[in-house]
Coordinates of C-alpha atoms in Angstrom, one line a residue:
M1 CA 4.8 -31.5 -16.8
A2 CA 8.3 -33.5 -16.3
S3 CA 9.2 -34.9 -13.5
H4 CA 12.1 -32.8 -13.6
T5 CA 10.7 -29.5 -14.3
R6 CA 8.4 -30.0 -11.3
H7 CA 11.8 -31.0 -9.0
A8 CA 13.8 -27.6 -10.4
L9 CA 10.6 -25.4 -9.7
H10 CA 10.0 -27.3 -6.6
Q11 CA 13.8 -26.8 -5.4
L12 CA 13.6 -23.2 -6.8
R13 CA 11.2 -22.3 -4.5
I14 CA 13.0 -23.3 -1.5
E15 CA 15.7 -21.9 -2.0
V16 CA 14.0 -18.1 -2.6
N17 CA 11.7 -18.9 0.7
R18 CA 15.2 -19.3 2.9
D19 CA 15.7 -15.6 2.8
P20 CA 12.6 -13.7 0.7
E21 CA 14.0 -10.3 1.6
R22 CA 17.5 -10.8 0.3
F23 CA 16.0 -12.5 -2.8
V24 CA 13.7 -9.3 -3.5
T25 CA 16.3 -6.9 -2.6
E26 CA 19.1 -8.7 -4.7
V27 CA 16.8 -9.0 -8.1
Y28 CA 15.7 -5.3 -7.8
T29 CA 19.6 -4.6 -7.2
R30 CA 20.1 -6.4 -10.0
M31 CA 17.3 -4.7 -12.3
F32 CA 18.8 -1.0 -11.3
A33 CA 22.5 -2.1 -12.1
I34 CA 21.3 -2.9 -15.4
D35 CA 19.5 0.3 -15.7
P36 CA 19.9 2.7 -12.9
D37 CA 16.5 4.7 -14.2
L38 CA 14.2 2.1 -13.2
R39 CA 15.0 3.1 -9.6
D40 CA 12.9 6.5 -10.0
L41 CA 10.2 4.7 -11.5
F42 CA 9.6 3.6 -7.5
G43 CA 9.1 5.3 -4.5
V44 CA 11.3 5.7 -1.4
S45 CA 10.2 3.0 0.4
M46 CA 9.4 0.1 -1.3
A47 CA 8.5 -2.3 1.3
A48 CA 5.2 -3.2 -0.1
Q49 CA 6.7 -3.6 -3.5
H50 CA 9.1 -6.3 -1.9
E51 CA 6.5 -7.9 -0.3
A52 CA 4.1 -8.3 -3.2
F53 CA 7.1 -9.6 -5.8
H54 CA 7.8 -12.3 -3.6
R55 CA 4.4 -13.2 -3.0
V56 CA 4.0 -13.3 -7.0
I57 CA 7.2 -15.2 -8.0
D58 CA 6.2 -17.9 -5.0
H59 CA 3.0 -18.6 -6.5
V60 CA 4.3 -18.7 -9.9
L61 CA 6.7 -21.5 -9.3
E62 CA 4.0 -23.1 -7.2
A63 CA 1.2 -22.8 -9.9
I64 CA 3.7 -23.8 -13.2
P65 CA 4.1 -27.3 -11.8
A66 CA 0.6 -27.9 -10.8
A67 CA -2.1 -30.3 -12.5
T68 CA -4.3 -26.9 -12.5
G69 CA -4.6 -23.5 -12.3
H70 CA -2.6 -22.2 -15.2
T71 CA -5.2 -20.3 -16.4
E72 CA -5.6 -18.3 -13.3
L73 CA -2.2 -17.8 -13.4
V74 CA -1.9 -16.4 -16.9
E75 CA -5.0 -14.0 -15.7
L76 CA -3.1 -13.0 -12.7
L77 CA 0.0 -12.3 -14.8
A78 CA -1.7 -10.3 -17.3
Q79 CA -3.7 -8.2 -14.6
L80 CA -0.2 -7.7 -13.1
G81 CA 1.3 -6.5 -16.3
R82 CA -1.6 -4.1 -17.1
D83 CA -1.3 -2.9 -13.2
H84 CA 2.6 -1.6 -13.7
R85 CA 1.6 0.6 -16.4
K86 CA 1.3 2.6 -13.1
Y87 CA 4.8 2.8 -12.6
G88 CA 5.7 4.2 -16.6
V89 CA 7.1 0.8 -16.9
E90 CA 8.2 0.1 -20.9
P91 CA 7.8 -3.4 -22.5
E92 CA 12.0 -3.1 -23.2
H93 CA 11.9 -3.2 -19.3
Y94 CA 10.4 -6.6 -19.0
H95 CA 13.6 -8.0 -20.6
I96 CA 15.8 -6.7 -17.7
M97 CA 13.4 -8.1 -15.3
Y98 CA 14.6 -11.5 -16.9
S99 CA 17.6 -10.9 -16.9
A100 CA 17.9 -10.3 -13.1
L101 CA 15.8 -13.2 -12.0
M102 CA 18.0 -15.5 -13.8
G103 CA 21.3 -13.9 -13.1
E104 CA 19.5 -14.6 -9.2
F105 CA 18.2 -17.7 -9.7
A106 CA 21.4 -19.1 -11.5
E107 CA 23.2 -18.1 -7.9
L108 CA 20.6 -19.3 -5.5
M109 CA 20.7 -22.8 -8.0
A110 CA 24.4 -23.0 -8.0
D111 CA 24.5 -26.6 -6.6
Y112 CA 21.7 -27.9 -8.7
W113 CA 22.3 -25.7 -12.0
D114 CA 23.2 -27.2 -15.4
P115 CA 21.3 -26.7 -18.9
E116 CA 18.3 -29.0 -18.4
T117 CA 17.9 -26.6 -15.0
Q118 CA 18.3 -23.1 -16.6
Q119 CA 15.9 -24.0 -19.5
T120 CA 13.4 -25.0 -17.2
I121 CA 13.2 -22.1 -15.1
S122 CA 14.1 -19.8 -18.2
Q123 CA 10.8 -21.0 -20.0
A124 CA 9.0 -20.1 -16.3
M125 CA 10.0 -16.5 -16.6
M126 CA 10.1 -16.0 -20.1
L127 CA 6.0 -16.7 -19.3
V128 CA 5.8 -14.7 -16.4
T129 CA 7.7 -11.9 -18.8
G130 CA 6.2 -12.5 -21.7
V131 CA 2.2 -12.5 -20.3
M132 CA 2.8 -9.4 -18.6
R133 CA 3.9 -7.4 -21.1
G134 CA 2.1 -8.7 -23.4
A135 CA -1.1 -7.4 -21.4
A136 CA 0.6 -4.3 -21.2
E137 CA 1.0 -3.7 -24.9
T138 CA -2.8 -4.4 -25.6
A139 CA -4.3 -2.6 -22.7
T140 CA -6.8 -0.3 -24.4
D141 CA -7.7 1.4 -21.1
P142 CA -5.4 4.9 -19.7
A143 CA -2.8 3.4 -17.1
R144 CA -3.9 6.3 -15.1
W145 CA -6.4 8.8 -14.4
T146 CA -6.4 11.9 -12.6
A147 CA -8.5 13.8 -10.4
E148 CA -9.2 17.0 -8.3
V149 CA -10.6 17.1 -4.6
V150 CA -13.2 19.4 -4.7
E151 CA -14.5 18.7 -0.8
K152 CA -12.6 17.1 2.0
Y153 CA -14.6 16.5 5.7
R154 CA -12.7 15.9 8.8
I155 CA -14.9 13.6 10.8
T156 CA -13.0 12.8 13.6
R157 CA -9.5 13.2 14.7
D158 CA -8.3 10.7 12.0
L159 CA -11.2 9.8 9.7
A160 CA -12.2 12.0 6.7
V161 CA -14.4 11.8 3.9
V162 CA -13.0 13.2 0.3
R163 CA -14.8 14.0 -2.6
L164 CA -12.9 14.4 -6.0
I165 CA -14.1 15.1 -9.3
A166 CA -12.1 12.8 -12.3
H167 CA -10.9 14.6 -15.0
S168 CA -12.2 12.1 -17.5
P169 CA -14.2 8.8 -17.1
L170 CA -13.2 6.0 -15.0
T171 CA -14.0 2.3 -15.8
F172 CA -14.7 0.4 -12.0
R173 CA -17.8 -1.2 -10.9
P174 CA -19.6 -0.7 -8.0
G175 CA -17.9 -2.7 -4.7
Q176 CA -14.4 -2.2 -6.5
Y177 CA -11.2 -0.4 -5.0
L178 CA -8.7 2.0 -7.2
E179 CA -4.7 2.1 -6.7
V180 CA -4.6 5.8 -5.8
H181 CA -1.6 7.8 -5.2
V182 CA -1.5 11.4 -3.6
P183 CA 0.7 14.6 -4.0
Q184 CA 1.8 14.2 -0.4
W185 CA 3.3 10.8 -1.0
P186 CA 4.1 10.4 -5.1
K187 CA 5.0 7.2 -6.6
V188 CA 3.3 5.6 -3.2
W189 CA 0.0 3.2 -4.5
R190 CA -2.8 2.5 -2.5
N191 CA -5.9 0.9 -2.4
L192 CA -9.0 2.8 -1.6
S193 CA -12.6 2.4 -2.0
P194 CA -15.1 4.3 -3.7
S195 CA -18.0 4.9 -1.4
I196 CA -20.2 5.6 -4.3
P197 CA -20.7 4.1 -7.9
P198 CA -19.0 5.4 -10.9
N199 CA -21.2 7.8 -12.5
P200 CA -20.7 10.3 -15.6
A201 CA -19.8 13.4 -13.7
G202 CA -16.8 11.8 -12.7
E203 CA -17.5 12.1 -8.9
L204 CA -15.6 10.0 -6.3
E205 CA -15.7 10.0 -2.8
F206 CA -13.2 8.1 -0.5
H207 CA -13.9 7.2 3.3
V208 CA -9.9 7.3 4.7
R209 CA -9.0 6.3 8.6
A210 CA -5.7 7.2 9.4
I211 CA -3.9 3.9 10.6
K212 CA -1.4 3.8 13.0
G213 CA 2.1 3.6 11.3
G214 CA 0.0 5.0 8.2
T215 CA 1.9 7.4 6.1
V216 CA -0.5 7.6 3.5
S217 CA -3.9 7.1 5.2
S218 CA -2.3 10.1 8.1
A219 CA -1.4 12.6 5.1
I220 CA -4.8 11.8 3.5
V221 CA -6.5 12.9 6.8
S222 CA -4.1 15.5 8.0
D223 CA -2.8 16.9 4.5
T224 CA -5.5 16.9 1.9
R225 CA -6.5 20.2 0.6
V226 CA -9.2 21.4 -1.7
G227 CA -7.4 21.5 -5.0
D228 CA -5.1 18.7 -4.8
V229 CA -4.7 16.2 -7.9
W230 CA -5.1 12.4 -7.0
T231 CA -3.8 9.7 -9.4
L232 CA -5.6 6.6 -10.1
A233 CA -4.9 3.4 -11.9
Q234 CA -6.6 0.3 -12.2
S235 CA -10.0 -1.4 -10.4
H236 CA -9.6 -4.4 -8.5
G237 CA -11.7 -6.7 -6.4
T238 CA -14.9 -8.9 -7.4
L239 CA -17.3 -8.0 -4.2
H240 CA -21.3 -8.3 -5.7
V241 CA -24.5 -9.3 -5.2
D242 CA -26.4 -12.2 -6.3
R243 CA -29.8 -11.2 -6.7
Q244 CA -31.1 -15.3 -6.3
H245 CA -30.1 -15.1 -2.4
P246 CA -30.3 -12.6 0.4
V247 CA -27.4 -11.1 1.1
L248 CA -25.8 -10.0 4.4
M249 CA -23.3 -7.1 4.4
V250 CA -20.8 -7.0 7.4
A251 CA -18.8 -3.5 7.7
G252 CA -16.5 -2.3 9.9
G253 CA -15.2 1.3 10.1
T254 CA -14.5 2.6 6.8
G255 CA -14.8 -0.6 5.1
L256 CA -18.6 0.6 4.8
A257 CA -17.1 2.0 1.3
P258 CA -17.7 -0.3 -1.0
L259 CA -21.0 -2.1 0.4
R260 CA -22.0 1.4 0.4
A261 CA -21.2 2.3 -3.0
L262 CA -23.0 -0.8 -3.9
L263 CA -26.3 -0.5 -2.0
I264 CA -26.3 2.9 -3.8
E265 CA -25.7 0.6 -7.1
M266 CA -28.7 -1.7 -5.6
S267 CA -31.4 1.8 -4.7
K268 CA -31.7 2.3 -8.5
R269 CA -33.5 -1.3 -8.7
V270 CA -36.7 -2.4 -7.2
D271 CA -35.7 -6.2 -7.9
N272 CA -33.5 -6.5 -4.8
P273 CA -32.9 -9.6 -2.5
P274 CA -33.9 -8.9 1.0
T275 CA -30.5 -7.4 2.6
H276 CA -29.2 -7.1 5.6
I277 CA -26.3 -4.8 6.4
F278 CA -24.2 -4.6 9.9
Y279 CA -22.2 -1.4 10.3
G280 CA -19.8 -1.7 13.3
T281 CA -17.4 0.5 14.9
R282 CA -15.3 0.4 18.5
H283 CA -17.5 4.0 19.6
P284 CA -21.4 5.0 18.6
G285 CA -20.1 8.7 17.8
E286 CA -17.9 6.8 14.8
L287 CA -20.9 5.1 13.1
Y288 CA -20.6 8.9 10.9
D289 CA -22.5 7.4 8.0
L290 CA -25.0 5.8 9.7
A291 CA -28.0 8.7 8.7
V292 CA -27.1 8.2 5.1
L293 CA -28.1 4.2 5.4
R294 CA -31.4 5.2 7.2
R295 CA -31.9 7.1 4.4
V296 CA -31.4 4.2 1.9
A297 CA -33.4 1.8 3.9
S298 CA -36.2 4.3 4.5
T299 CA -36.9 3.9 0.8
N300 CA -35.7 0.9 0.1
P301 CA -37.8 -2.0 2.0
W302 CA -35.5 -4.6 0.9
L303 CA -33.1 -3.2 3.2
Q304 CA -32.6 -3.5 6.9
V305 CA -29.8 -1.8 9.0
T306 CA -28.3 -2.7 12.1
A307 CA -25.6 -0.8 14.0
V308 CA -22.7 -2.6 16.2
S309 CA -20.7 -0.8 18.8
E310 CA -17.9 -2.3 20.6
H311 CA -18.4 0.3 23.5
E312 CA -22.0 1.7 24.4
H313 CA -20.4 5.5 25.3
D314 CA -17.9 7.5 23.5
P315 CA -15.1 9.1 24.7
W316 CA -14.6 12.8 25.3
W317 CA -12.9 13.3 22.3
I318 CA -15.2 12.5 19.8
N319 CA -18.0 14.8 18.5
S320 CA -20.9 12.1 18.9
V321 CA -23.1 11.9 15.5
A322 CA -26.7 11.0 15.7
T323 CA -27.1 7.6 17.9
P324 CA -28.7 4.5 16.8
E325 CA -31.3 5.0 18.9
E326 CA -32.5 8.6 18.2
L327 CA -32.2 7.3 14.2
G328 CA -34.3 4.3 15.1
I329 CA -31.8 2.1 14.6
E330 CA -31.3 -1.4 16.6
H331 CA -27.7 -1.4 17.6
H332 CA -26.3 -3.9 19.4
I333 CA -23.3 -3.7 21.6
G334 CA -19.7 -6.1 20.6
T335 CA -17.6 -6.9 17.9
L336 CA -19.1 -7.4 14.5
A337 CA -17.6 -11.1 14.7
D338 CA -19.4 -11.9 18.0
V339 CA -22.9 -9.8 17.4
V340 CA -23.5 -11.0 14.0
P341 CA -23.2 -14.9 13.9
R342 CA -25.6 -14.5 17.1
A343 CA -28.4 -12.1 15.0
G344 CA -29.8 -14.5 12.7
N345 CA -29.4 -17.5 10.8
W346 CA -27.4 -16.6 7.3
E347 CA -26.7 -19.8 6.4
D348 CA -29.1 -19.4 3.1
H349 CA -27.1 -15.6 2.8
Q350 CA -24.6 -14.4 0.5
V351 CA -22.0 -12.8 3.0
L352 CA -19.9 -9.9 2.0
V353 CA -17.2 -8.3 4.8
A354 CA -15.0 -5.5 4.2
G355 CA -13.2 -3.8 7.2
S356 CA -9.7 -4.2 8.6
P357 CA -7.7 -7.7 7.8
Q358 CA -8.2 -8.9 11.6
M359 CA -11.8 -8.0 11.3
I360 CA -12.4 -9.6 8.1
E361 CA -10.6 -12.9 9.3
T362 CA -11.9 -13.2 12.5
T363 CA -16.1 -12.5 11.0
R364 CA -15.7 -15.2 8.6
R365 CA -14.1 -18.0 10.9
K366 CA -17.1 -17.3 13.3
L367 CA -19.7 -17.0 10.3
I368 CA -18.0 -20.6 8.7
I369 CA -18.7 -22.0 12.6
A370 CA -21.9 -20.8 12.5
G371 CA -22.9 -22.9 9.5
V372 CA -22.4 -20.2 6.8
R373 CA -20.4 -22.3 3.9
A374 CA -16.9 -20.2 3.1
S375 CA -17.9 -20.4 -0.8
R376 CA -20.4 -17.9 -0.2
I377 CA -18.5 -15.1 2.0
Q378 CA -16.8 -12.5 -0.5
H379 CA -14.5 -10.6 0.8
D380 CA -11.2 -8.5 -0.7
P381 CA -7.9 -10.0 -0.7
V382 CA -6.2 -10.2 3.3
F383 CA -2.7 -9.1 3.5

């Protein structure tokens, strides 16, 4: 790649990152000025959308001048194009995005803007919008699915299990997560991991904890009712089990869901590698699915279950479930990040970690310190 191209995109990246929020706001303002109807495609709050948009542009400006990684970039842009169908984005909207980006880039790069710089940046943005548009136009699967809530169980004051039946077959793999929006917050999308594998009946189950400041998660736990219709979009995630190596699974809270789906799928086979799952929460009474894991383990000798809780006893407000001791399951007190590395030698294991971003980062770091290669540790993206 010519040095001018590298320099132009490098300088543009610097200018964009001087004030990312202003940059994204200005781009969307330009798009909505060109076509005001575009605003209706997005939710009231666009904070998450702004953050994701900046991450993509920053990655594009870093990846295009690089010597490698172009195939991965094209795959990412294609996935984004397919994903954006859920908003109702049409092919003609990509020209609007291109125009808005180029207008904002010209302003940001005013001191460097010349015909050669303009051409370099134009070609980069034509790649972005062209790949996204092409992937959207050639996608064969639906942009959205719908599913009806048939059961909801309030496990604790901030935790619920929601079961649905999809109106048409969904395409996802055990361990993946789906983009979901609920009727209480239309046009606001969140990622949720099904806790059971896909099946011909279209059954879905989600485990949802209301997080502080989480409007959607709180609405699901508090306001979801039988008969509600949820909208689901693309599946994401690469969590998987390689049958050639023993498996360590580390599940924090509702992070159990994708690992549970994998275990249920594995239980349909007899040729599974030895698998040890550590399931952890703050209090023992929050280990709501421990009995299910015990039942799976009772008929699958390749599976070992260990419970972990940060506290030994429950506070008064938790309606305790059967304790690990009552279920005959080994129980450790501490955080998953502290307990798991000390509980065995995991250097030859493939490791799957699911839970909060902080739990994933801390557990991953301590496992690496304990000798596990980073390349052996799988987890979903942490934002």
